[in-house]
Coordinates of C-alpha atoms and ligand atoms in Angstrom, one line a residue:
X1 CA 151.3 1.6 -173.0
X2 CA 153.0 -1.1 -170.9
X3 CA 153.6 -0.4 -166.9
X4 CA 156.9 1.0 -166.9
X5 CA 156.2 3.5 -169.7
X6 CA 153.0 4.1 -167.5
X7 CA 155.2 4.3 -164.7
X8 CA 157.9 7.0 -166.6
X9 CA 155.4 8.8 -168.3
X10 CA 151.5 9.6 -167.2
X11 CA 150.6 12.1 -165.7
X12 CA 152.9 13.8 -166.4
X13 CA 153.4 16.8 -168.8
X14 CA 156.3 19.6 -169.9
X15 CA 155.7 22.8 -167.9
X16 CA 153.0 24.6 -170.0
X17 CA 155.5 28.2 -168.8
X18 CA 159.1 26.8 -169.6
X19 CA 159.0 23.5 -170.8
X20 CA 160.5 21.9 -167.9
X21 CA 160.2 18.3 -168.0
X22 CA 159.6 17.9 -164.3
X23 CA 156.2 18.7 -162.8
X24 CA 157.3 22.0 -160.7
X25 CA 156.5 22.0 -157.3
X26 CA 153.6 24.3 -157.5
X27 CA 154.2 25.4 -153.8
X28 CA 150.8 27.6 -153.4
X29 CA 147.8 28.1 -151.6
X30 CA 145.6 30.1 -154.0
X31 CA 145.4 30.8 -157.6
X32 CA 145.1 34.3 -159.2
X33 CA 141.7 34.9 -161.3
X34 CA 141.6 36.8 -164.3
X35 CA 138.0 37.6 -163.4
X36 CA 135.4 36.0 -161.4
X37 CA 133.5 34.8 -164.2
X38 CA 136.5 32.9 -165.5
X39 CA 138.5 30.7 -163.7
X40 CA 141.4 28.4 -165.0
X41 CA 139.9 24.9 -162.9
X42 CA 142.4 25.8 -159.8
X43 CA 140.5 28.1 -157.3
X44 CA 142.4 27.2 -153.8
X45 CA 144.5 24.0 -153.0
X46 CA 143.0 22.5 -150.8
X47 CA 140.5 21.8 -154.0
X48 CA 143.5 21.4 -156.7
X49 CA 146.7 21.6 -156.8
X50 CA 148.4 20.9 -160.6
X51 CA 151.8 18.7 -158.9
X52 CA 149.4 16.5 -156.9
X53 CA 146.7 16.7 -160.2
X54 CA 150.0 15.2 -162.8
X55 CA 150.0 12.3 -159.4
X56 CA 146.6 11.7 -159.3
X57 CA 146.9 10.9 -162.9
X58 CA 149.7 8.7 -163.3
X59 CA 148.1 6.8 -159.7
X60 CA 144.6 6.1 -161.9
X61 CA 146.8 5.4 -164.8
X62 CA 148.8 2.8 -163.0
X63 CA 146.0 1.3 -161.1
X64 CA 144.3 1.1 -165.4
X65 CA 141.7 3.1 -163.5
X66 CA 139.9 6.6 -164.9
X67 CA 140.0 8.8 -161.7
X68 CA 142.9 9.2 -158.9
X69 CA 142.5 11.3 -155.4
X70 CA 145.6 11.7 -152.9
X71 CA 145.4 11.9 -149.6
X72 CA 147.6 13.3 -146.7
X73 CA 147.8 9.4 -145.7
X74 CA 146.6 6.0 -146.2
X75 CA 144.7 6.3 -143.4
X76 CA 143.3 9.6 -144.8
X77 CA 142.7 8.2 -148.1
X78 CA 140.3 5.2 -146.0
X79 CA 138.8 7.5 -143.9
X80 CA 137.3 9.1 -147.0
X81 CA 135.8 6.0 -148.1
X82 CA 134.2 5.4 -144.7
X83 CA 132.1 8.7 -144.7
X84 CA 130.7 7.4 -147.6
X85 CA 128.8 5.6 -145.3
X86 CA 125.8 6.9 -142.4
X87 CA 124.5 5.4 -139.3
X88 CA 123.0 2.0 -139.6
X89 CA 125.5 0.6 -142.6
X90 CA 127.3 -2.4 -142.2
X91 CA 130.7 -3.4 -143.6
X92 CA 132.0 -6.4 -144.3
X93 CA 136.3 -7.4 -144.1
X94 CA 138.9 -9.3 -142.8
X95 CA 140.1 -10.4 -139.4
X96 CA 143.9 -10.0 -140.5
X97 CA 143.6 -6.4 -141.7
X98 CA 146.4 -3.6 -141.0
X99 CA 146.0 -2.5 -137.5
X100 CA 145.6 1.0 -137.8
X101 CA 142.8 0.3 -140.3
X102 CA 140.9 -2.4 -137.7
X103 CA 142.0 0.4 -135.1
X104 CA 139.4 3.2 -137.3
X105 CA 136.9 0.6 -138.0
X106 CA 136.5 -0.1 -134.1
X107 CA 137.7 3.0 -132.0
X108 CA 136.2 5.9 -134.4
X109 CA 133.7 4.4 -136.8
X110 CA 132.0 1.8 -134.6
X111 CA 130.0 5.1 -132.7
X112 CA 129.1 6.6 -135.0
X113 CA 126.5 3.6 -135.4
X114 CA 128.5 1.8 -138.4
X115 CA 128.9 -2.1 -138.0
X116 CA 132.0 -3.9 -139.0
X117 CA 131.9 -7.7 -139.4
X118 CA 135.8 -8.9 -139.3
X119 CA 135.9 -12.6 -140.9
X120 CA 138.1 -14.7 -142.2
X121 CA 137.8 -13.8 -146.0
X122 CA 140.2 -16.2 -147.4
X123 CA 137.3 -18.8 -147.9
X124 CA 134.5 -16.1 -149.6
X125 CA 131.7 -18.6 -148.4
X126 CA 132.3 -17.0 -144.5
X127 CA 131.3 -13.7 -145.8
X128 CA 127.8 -15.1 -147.6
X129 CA 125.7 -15.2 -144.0
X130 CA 126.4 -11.7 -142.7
X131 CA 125.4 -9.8 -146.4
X132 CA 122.0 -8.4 -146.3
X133 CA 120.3 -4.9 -147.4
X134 CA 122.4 -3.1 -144.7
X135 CA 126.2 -4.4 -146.4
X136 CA 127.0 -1.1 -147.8
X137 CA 130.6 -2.0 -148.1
X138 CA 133.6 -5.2 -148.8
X139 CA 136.4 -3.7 -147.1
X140 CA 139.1 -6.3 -148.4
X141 CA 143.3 -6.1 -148.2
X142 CA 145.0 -8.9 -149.7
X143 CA 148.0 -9.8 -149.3
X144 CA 146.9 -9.1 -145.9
X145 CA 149.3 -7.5 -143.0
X146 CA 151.3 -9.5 -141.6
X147 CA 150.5 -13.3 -142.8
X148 CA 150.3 -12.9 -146.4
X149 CA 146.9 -15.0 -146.5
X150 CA 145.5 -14.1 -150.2
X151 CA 141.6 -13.3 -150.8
X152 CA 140.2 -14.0 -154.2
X153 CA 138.8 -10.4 -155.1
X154 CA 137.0 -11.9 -157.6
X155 CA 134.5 -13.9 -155.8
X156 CA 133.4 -11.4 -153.0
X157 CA 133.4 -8.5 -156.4
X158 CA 130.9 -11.7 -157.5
X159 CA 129.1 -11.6 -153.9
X160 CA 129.2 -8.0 -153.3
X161 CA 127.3 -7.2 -156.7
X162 CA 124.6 -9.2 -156.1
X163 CA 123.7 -7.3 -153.0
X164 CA 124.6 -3.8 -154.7
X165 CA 127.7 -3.6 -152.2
X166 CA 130.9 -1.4 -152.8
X167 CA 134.0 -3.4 -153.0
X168 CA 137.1 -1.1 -151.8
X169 CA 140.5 -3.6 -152.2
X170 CA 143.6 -2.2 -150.0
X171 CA 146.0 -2.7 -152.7
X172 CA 149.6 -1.3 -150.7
X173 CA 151.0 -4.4 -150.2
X174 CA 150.8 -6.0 -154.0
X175 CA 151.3 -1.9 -155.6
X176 CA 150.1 -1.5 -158.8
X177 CA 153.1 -3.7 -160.1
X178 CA 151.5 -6.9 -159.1
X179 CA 147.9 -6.7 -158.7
X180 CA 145.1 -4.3 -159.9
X181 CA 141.9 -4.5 -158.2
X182 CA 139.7 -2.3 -160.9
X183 CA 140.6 -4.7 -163.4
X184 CA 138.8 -7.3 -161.2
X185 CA 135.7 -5.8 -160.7
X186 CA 136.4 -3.5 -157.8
X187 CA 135.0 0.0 -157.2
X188 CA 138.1 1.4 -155.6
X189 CA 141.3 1.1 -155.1
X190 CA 143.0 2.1 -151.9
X191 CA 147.0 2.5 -151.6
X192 CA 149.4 3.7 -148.6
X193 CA 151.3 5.7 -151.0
X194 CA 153.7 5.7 -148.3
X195 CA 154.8 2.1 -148.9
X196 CA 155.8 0.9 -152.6
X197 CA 154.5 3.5 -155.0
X198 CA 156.9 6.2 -152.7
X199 CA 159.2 3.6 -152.2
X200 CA 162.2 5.4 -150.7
X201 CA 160.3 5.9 -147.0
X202 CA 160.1 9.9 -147.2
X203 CA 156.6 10.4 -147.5
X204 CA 153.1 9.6 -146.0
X205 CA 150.3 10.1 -148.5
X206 CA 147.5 8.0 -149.8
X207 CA 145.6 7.6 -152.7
X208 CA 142.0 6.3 -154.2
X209 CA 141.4 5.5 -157.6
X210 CA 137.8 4.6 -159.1
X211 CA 136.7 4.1 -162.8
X212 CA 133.2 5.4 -161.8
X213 CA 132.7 8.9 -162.5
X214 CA 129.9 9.6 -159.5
X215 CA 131.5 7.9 -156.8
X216 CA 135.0 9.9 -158.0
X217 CA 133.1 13.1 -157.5
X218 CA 131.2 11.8 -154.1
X219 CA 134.6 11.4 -152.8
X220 CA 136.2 14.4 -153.7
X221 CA 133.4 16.3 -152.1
X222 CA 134.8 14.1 -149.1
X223 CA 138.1 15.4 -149.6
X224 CA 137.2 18.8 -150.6
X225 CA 135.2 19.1 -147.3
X226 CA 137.3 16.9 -144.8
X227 CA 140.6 18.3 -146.1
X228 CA 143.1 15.2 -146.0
X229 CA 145.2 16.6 -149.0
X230 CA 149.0 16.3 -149.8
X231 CA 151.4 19.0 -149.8
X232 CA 153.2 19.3 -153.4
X233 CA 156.5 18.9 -152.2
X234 CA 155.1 15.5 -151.1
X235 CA 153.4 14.8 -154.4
X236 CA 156.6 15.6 -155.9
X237 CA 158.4 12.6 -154.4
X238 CA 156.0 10.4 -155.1
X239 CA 156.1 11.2 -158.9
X240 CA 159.8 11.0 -158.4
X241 CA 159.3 7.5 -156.9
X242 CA 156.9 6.1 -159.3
X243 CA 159.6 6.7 -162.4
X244 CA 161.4 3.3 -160.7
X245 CA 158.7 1.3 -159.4
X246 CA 159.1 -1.1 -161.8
X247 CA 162.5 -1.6 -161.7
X248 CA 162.4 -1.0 -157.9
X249 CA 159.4 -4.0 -157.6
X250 CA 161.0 -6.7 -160.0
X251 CA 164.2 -6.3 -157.7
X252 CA 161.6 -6.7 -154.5
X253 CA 160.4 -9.6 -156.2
X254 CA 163.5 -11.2 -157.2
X255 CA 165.1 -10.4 -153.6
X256 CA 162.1 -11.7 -152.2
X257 CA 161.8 -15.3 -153.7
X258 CA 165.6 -15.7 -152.5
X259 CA 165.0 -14.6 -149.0
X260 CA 161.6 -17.1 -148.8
X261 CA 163.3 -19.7 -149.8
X262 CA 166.4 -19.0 -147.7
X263 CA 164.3 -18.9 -143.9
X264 CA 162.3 -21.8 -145.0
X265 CA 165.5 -23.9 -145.5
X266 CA 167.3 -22.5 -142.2
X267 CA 167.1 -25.1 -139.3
X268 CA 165.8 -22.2 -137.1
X269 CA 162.9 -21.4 -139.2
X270 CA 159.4 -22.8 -138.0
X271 CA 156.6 -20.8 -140.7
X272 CA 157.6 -18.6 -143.4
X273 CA 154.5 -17.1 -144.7
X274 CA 154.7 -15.9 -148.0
X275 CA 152.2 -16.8 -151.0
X276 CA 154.7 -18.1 -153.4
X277 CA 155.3 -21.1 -152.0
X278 CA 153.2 -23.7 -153.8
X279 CA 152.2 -25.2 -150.9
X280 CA 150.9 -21.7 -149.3
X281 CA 146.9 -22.4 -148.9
X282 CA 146.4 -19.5 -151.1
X283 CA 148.9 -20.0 -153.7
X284 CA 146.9 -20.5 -156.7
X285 CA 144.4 -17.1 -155.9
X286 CA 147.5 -15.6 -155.6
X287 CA 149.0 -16.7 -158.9
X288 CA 145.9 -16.1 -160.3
X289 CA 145.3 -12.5 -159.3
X290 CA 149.0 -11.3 -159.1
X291 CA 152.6 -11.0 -161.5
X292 CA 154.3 -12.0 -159.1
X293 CA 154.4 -12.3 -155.2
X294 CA 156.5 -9.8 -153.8
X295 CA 158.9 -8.9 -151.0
X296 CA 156.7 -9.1 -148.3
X297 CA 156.5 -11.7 -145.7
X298 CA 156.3 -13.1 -142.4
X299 CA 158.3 -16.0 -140.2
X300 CA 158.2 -17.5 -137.0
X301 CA 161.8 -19.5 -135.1
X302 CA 161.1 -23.2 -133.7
X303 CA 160.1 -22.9 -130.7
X304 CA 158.3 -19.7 -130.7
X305 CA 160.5 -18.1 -128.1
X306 CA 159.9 -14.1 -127.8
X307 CA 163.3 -13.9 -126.4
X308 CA 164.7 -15.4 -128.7
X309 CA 163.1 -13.6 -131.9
X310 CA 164.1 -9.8 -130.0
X311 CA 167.9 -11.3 -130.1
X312 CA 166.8 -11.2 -133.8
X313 CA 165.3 -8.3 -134.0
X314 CA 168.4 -6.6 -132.1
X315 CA 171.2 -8.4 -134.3
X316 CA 170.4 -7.2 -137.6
X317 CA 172.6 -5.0 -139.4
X318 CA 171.6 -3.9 -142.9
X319 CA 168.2 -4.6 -142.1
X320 CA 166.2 -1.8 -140.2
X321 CA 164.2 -2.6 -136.9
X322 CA 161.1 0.0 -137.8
X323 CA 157.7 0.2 -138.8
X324 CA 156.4 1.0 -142.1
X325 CA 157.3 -1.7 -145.7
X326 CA 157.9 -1.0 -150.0
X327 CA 160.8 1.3 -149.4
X328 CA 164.6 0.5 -151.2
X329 CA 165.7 -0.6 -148.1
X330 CA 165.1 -4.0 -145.8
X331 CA 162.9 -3.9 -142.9
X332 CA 162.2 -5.9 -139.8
X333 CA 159.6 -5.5 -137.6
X334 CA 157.8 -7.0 -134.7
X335 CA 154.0 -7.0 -135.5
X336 CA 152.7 -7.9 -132.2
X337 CA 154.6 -4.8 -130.2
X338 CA 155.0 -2.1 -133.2
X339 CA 152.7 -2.3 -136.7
X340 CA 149.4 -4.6 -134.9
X341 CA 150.1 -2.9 -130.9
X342 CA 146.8 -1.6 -131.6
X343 CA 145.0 -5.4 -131.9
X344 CA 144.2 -6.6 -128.5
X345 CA 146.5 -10.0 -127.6
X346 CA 143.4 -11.8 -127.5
X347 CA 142.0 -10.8 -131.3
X348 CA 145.4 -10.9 -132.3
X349 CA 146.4 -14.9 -131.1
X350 CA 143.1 -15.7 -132.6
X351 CA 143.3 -14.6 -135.7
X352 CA 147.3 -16.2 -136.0
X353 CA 149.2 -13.6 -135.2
X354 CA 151.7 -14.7 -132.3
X355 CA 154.1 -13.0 -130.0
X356 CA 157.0 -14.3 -131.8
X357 CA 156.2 -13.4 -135.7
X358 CA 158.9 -11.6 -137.6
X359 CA 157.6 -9.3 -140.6
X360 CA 160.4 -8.5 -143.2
X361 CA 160.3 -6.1 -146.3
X362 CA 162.7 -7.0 -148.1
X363 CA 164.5 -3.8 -149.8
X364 CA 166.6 -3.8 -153.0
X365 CA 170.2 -4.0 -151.6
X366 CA 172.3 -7.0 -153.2
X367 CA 170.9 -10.4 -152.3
X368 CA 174.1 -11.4 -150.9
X369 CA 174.3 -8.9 -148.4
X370 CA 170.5 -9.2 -147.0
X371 CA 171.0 -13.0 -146.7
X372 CA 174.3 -12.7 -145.0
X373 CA 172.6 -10.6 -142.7
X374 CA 169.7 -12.8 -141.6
X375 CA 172.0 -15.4 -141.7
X376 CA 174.8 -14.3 -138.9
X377 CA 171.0 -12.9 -136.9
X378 CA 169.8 -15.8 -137.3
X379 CA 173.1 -17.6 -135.4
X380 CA 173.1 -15.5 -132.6
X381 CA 169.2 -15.9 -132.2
Ligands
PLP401 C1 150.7 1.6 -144.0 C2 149.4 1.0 -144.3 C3 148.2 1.7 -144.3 C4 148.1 3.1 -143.7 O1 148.8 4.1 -144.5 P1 149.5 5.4 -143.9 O2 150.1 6.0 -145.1 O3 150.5 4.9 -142.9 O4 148.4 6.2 -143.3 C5 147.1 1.1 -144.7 N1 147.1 -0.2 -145.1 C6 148.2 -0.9 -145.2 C7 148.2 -2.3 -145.7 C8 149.4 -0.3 -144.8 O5 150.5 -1.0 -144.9

């Protein structure tokens, strides 16, 4: 099956009761046993619940992976990978990584005795000096949050093997649509389920998916333990929201080329970062490993005046000033005060990040109407 039959279809099942075409909502806690030497695979939900079970299938299935597990957030859904890890084990990622994730790494993980080495992974040869016996992990997220740098999965998969490493790829900003780690030679996929596969910003959830059987069960005893599961409603949604990510993502595309190409040409415009640009350093990993290179991306004005980026920020009118990306509708946000807060100023101006960077996710609305927008914000900026 191609990805939008994927997208429409796995998963998902006719009521085995009525025949209803939608998953139902199994809104439950426990299941009824016929005896207790028989049970039906569903004991309590926490465990299993059949409308997030028809999700975690048509996740795996659109990720060309074996084995799906939601979470009750991204953040829940990495969490879970980290406590595969004890005291002593080192991880290697990136120093542009989604704050709340660099905020785990450092504020919760870090005592508990595991190391993190943050480097720049968009040249793989900066990673080859910190591996040795203790590298338990490759944390990697590319595109990365907020400057779209690229990392060529392929080549730390290639690293990481060698020293018997897991390599877990934060897929949320490509989505299934564009990119699929597995198919590269990664051990698991992560997703903010929150972002594009929800796509209509009404749900926090998260999701792993793995081909390998053992590490799908050493995680679920993770979950199962630790307890970070989605409600059904939630899954619901989601399932909902998957049935138009392809339509929803070639329009993000689409929109997103146009917008690029519109901020680089505006007088005001110093950097647009976004990895379709030939001339982006990344370009060709990125044309390489993705379809196409989506509606996220970041810009700076000349001048790199704060004050004059908030005017932005405040002028604005289809676009939404708020956190969060990959739902139907545009979004601007100010990285250094709301998504990356959590990245002290110092780590954050090192790694590229300034004061004045603007993030957009571009929704779906007519192309007309989000570049008339930036355009009369950008005048009175
Ligand atoms: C939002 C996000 C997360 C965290 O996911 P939540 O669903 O908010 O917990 C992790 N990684 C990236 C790249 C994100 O954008």
């Amino acid at each position: 099956m191609k990805f939008g039959t994927i997208a429409i279809h796995a998963g998902v099942e006719p009521d085995p009761t009525t025949g209803a075409i939608m998953t139902p909502v199994y809104q439950t806690s426990t299941y009824v046993q016929p005896s207790p030497a028989k049970h039906k695979g569903y004991a309590y939900a926490r465990g299993a619940n059949p409308t997030r079970t028809a999700l975690q299938k048509s996740i795996a299935a659109l990720e060309n992976g074996k084995f799906g597990i939601c979470f009750s957030s991204g953040m829940g859904a990495t969490d879970t990978v980290i406590k595969l890890l004890k005291p002593g084990d080192e991880v290697i990622t990136s120093n542009d990584l989604y704050g709340g994730s660099f905020r785990m790494f450092t504020k919760v993980y870090e005592k508990y005795g595991i190391k993190f080495h943050f480097v720049d992974l968009t040249n793989a040869a900066n990673a080859a000096p910190l591996v040795n016996a203790k590298t338990k992990l490759f944390w990697l997220e590319t595109p990365s949050n907020p400057l779209m740098r690229i990392i060529d999965i392929r080549s730390l998969v290639a690293m990481a093997k060698k020293n018997g490493s897991l390599v877990a790829v934060d897929n949320t900003f490509a989505s299934p649509f564009l990119q699929n780690p597995l198919d590269l030679g990664a051990d698991i996929v992560m997703h903010s389920v929150t972002k594009y596969l929800s796509g209509h910003s009404d749900v926090i959830m998260g999701a792993l998916v793995v081909n390998d059987e053992k590490l799908r069960d050493e995680l679920a005893f993770i979950t199962n333990s630790c307890g970070a599961v989605p409600g059904p409603q939630d899954c619901f949604l989601v399932l909902r929201g998957i049935k138009t990510l392809h339509l929803r993502m070639q329009r993000h595309c689409q929109n997103g080329k146009q917008v690029a190409e519109f901020l680089r040409s505006h007088p005001k415009v110093g950097k647009v970062y976004w990895p379709g640009f030939a001339d982006h350093p990344n370009h060709e990993i990125a044309k390489k490993q993705m379809r196409d290179f989506g509606g996220m991306m970041s810009f700076e004005l000349k001048g790199d005046n704060l004050e004059h980026a908030i005017k932005l920020m405040e002028s604005v009118k289809i676009f939404s000033l708020a956190e969060s990306l990959g739902g139907v509708e545009s979004l601007i946000n100010h990285p250094a005060s709301m998504t990356h807060a959590s990245i002290p100023k110092a780590e954050r101006m090192k790694n590229g990040l300034s004061d004045t960077l603007i993030r957009l996710s571009v929704g779906v609305e007519d192309i007309e109407d989000i570049i008339g927008d930036l355009s009369q914000a950008l005048e009175k900026a």
